[in-house]
């Protein structure tokens, strides 16, 4: 038998459990008014085996210290062009990652980050658009979502 040992930056990675993990998605329409950020109301869950996604307040609370990979995507349900669509990930109410796009024909915007978390941190995702009117997010599992998992380090 062979054993593979992985080193990163001189540190031996020992394996472990990458729980908790989750993937939440927009399963019903959400309308964003122009010019202000909105908490993304992700009610659907692809997976959440440890029940760390709370669909009543739209927060991921891992409750396990470590480094986490977080990613979100929002797809705007319009073919109209507008100047600015963005999504941002928040930790305990403070923005930690942001991505923006000029919108053109149902564009999506994605954001991701790796962040340290302790036992009482929580994470949210918000979306913004400045079209001058109301625009909905696409309510599909593969088009508007937020996911995260603990990294094994």
mmCIF file with all atom_site columns, C-alpha atoms in Angstrom, residues 33-36 76 82-86 101 128-133 135:
data_model
loop_
_atom_site.group_PDB
_atom_site.id
_atom_site.type_symbol
_atom_site.label_atom_id
_atom_site.label_alt_id
_atom_site.label_comp_id
_atom_site.label_asym_id
_atom_site.label_entity_id
_atom_site.label_seq_id
_atom_site.pdbx_PDB_ins_code
_atom_site.Cartn_x
_atom_site.Cartn_y
_atom_site.Cartn_z
_atom_site.occupancy
_atom_site.B_iso_or_equiv
_atom_site.pdbx_formal_charge
_atom_site.auth_seq_id
_atom_site.auth_comp_id
_atom_site.auth_asym_id
_atom_site.auth_atom_id
_atom_site.pdbx_PDB_model_num
ATOM 1  C CA . UNK A 1 33  ? -35.612 47.592 -6.005  1.00 0.00 ? 33  UNK A CA 1
ATOM 2  C CA . UNK A 1 34  ? -33.033 49.783 -7.690  1.00 0.00 ? 34  UNK A CA 1
ATOM 3  C CA . UNK A 1 35  ? -30.305 51.425 -5.640  1.00 0.00 ? 35  UNK A CA 1
ATOM 4  C CA . UNK A 1 36  ? -30.194 49.410 -2.417  1.00 0.00 ? 36  UNK A CA 1
ATOM 5  C CA . UNK A 1 76  ? -30.838 38.982 -12.876 1.00 0.00 ? 76  UNK A CA 1
ATOM 6  C CA . UNK A 1 82  ? -27.974 48.463 -16.826 1.00 0.00 ? 82  UNK A CA 1
ATOM 7  C CA . UNK A 1 83  ? -24.796 49.798 -15.289 1.00 0.00 ? 83  UNK A CA 1
ATOM 8  C CA . UNK A 1 84  ? -24.328 47.905 -12.081 1.00 0.00 ? 84  UNK A CA 1
ATOM 9  C CA . UNK A 1 85  ? -25.279 44.554 -10.605 1.00 0.00 ? 85  UNK A CA 1
ATOM 10 C CA . UNK A 1 86  ? -23.424 43.153 -7.629  1.00 0.00 ? 86  UNK A CA 1
ATOM 11 C CA . UNK A 1 101 ? -20.797 43.403 -13.336 1.00 0.00 ? 101 UNK A CA 1
ATOM 12 C CA . UNK A 1 128 ? -27.827 45.064 -5.591  1.00 0.00 ? 128 UNK A CA 1
ATOM 13 C CA . UNK A 1 129 ? -28.855 46.509 -8.933  1.00 0.00 ? 129 UNK A CA 1
ATOM 14 C CA . UNK A 1 130 ? -29.197 50.063 -10.248 1.00 0.00 ? 130 UNK A CA 1
ATOM 15 C CA . UNK A 1 131 ? -31.406 49.679 -13.306 1.00 0.00 ? 131 UNK A CA 1
ATOM 16 C CA . UNK A 1 132 ? -33.736 52.471 -12.223 1.00 0.00 ? 132 UNK A CA 1
ATOM 17 C CA . UNK A 1 133 ? -36.620 50.026 -11.650 1.00 0.00 ? 133 UNK A CA 1
ATOM 18 C CA . UNK A 1 135 ? -35.698 43.582 -11.225 1.00 0.00 ? 135 UNK A CA 1
#
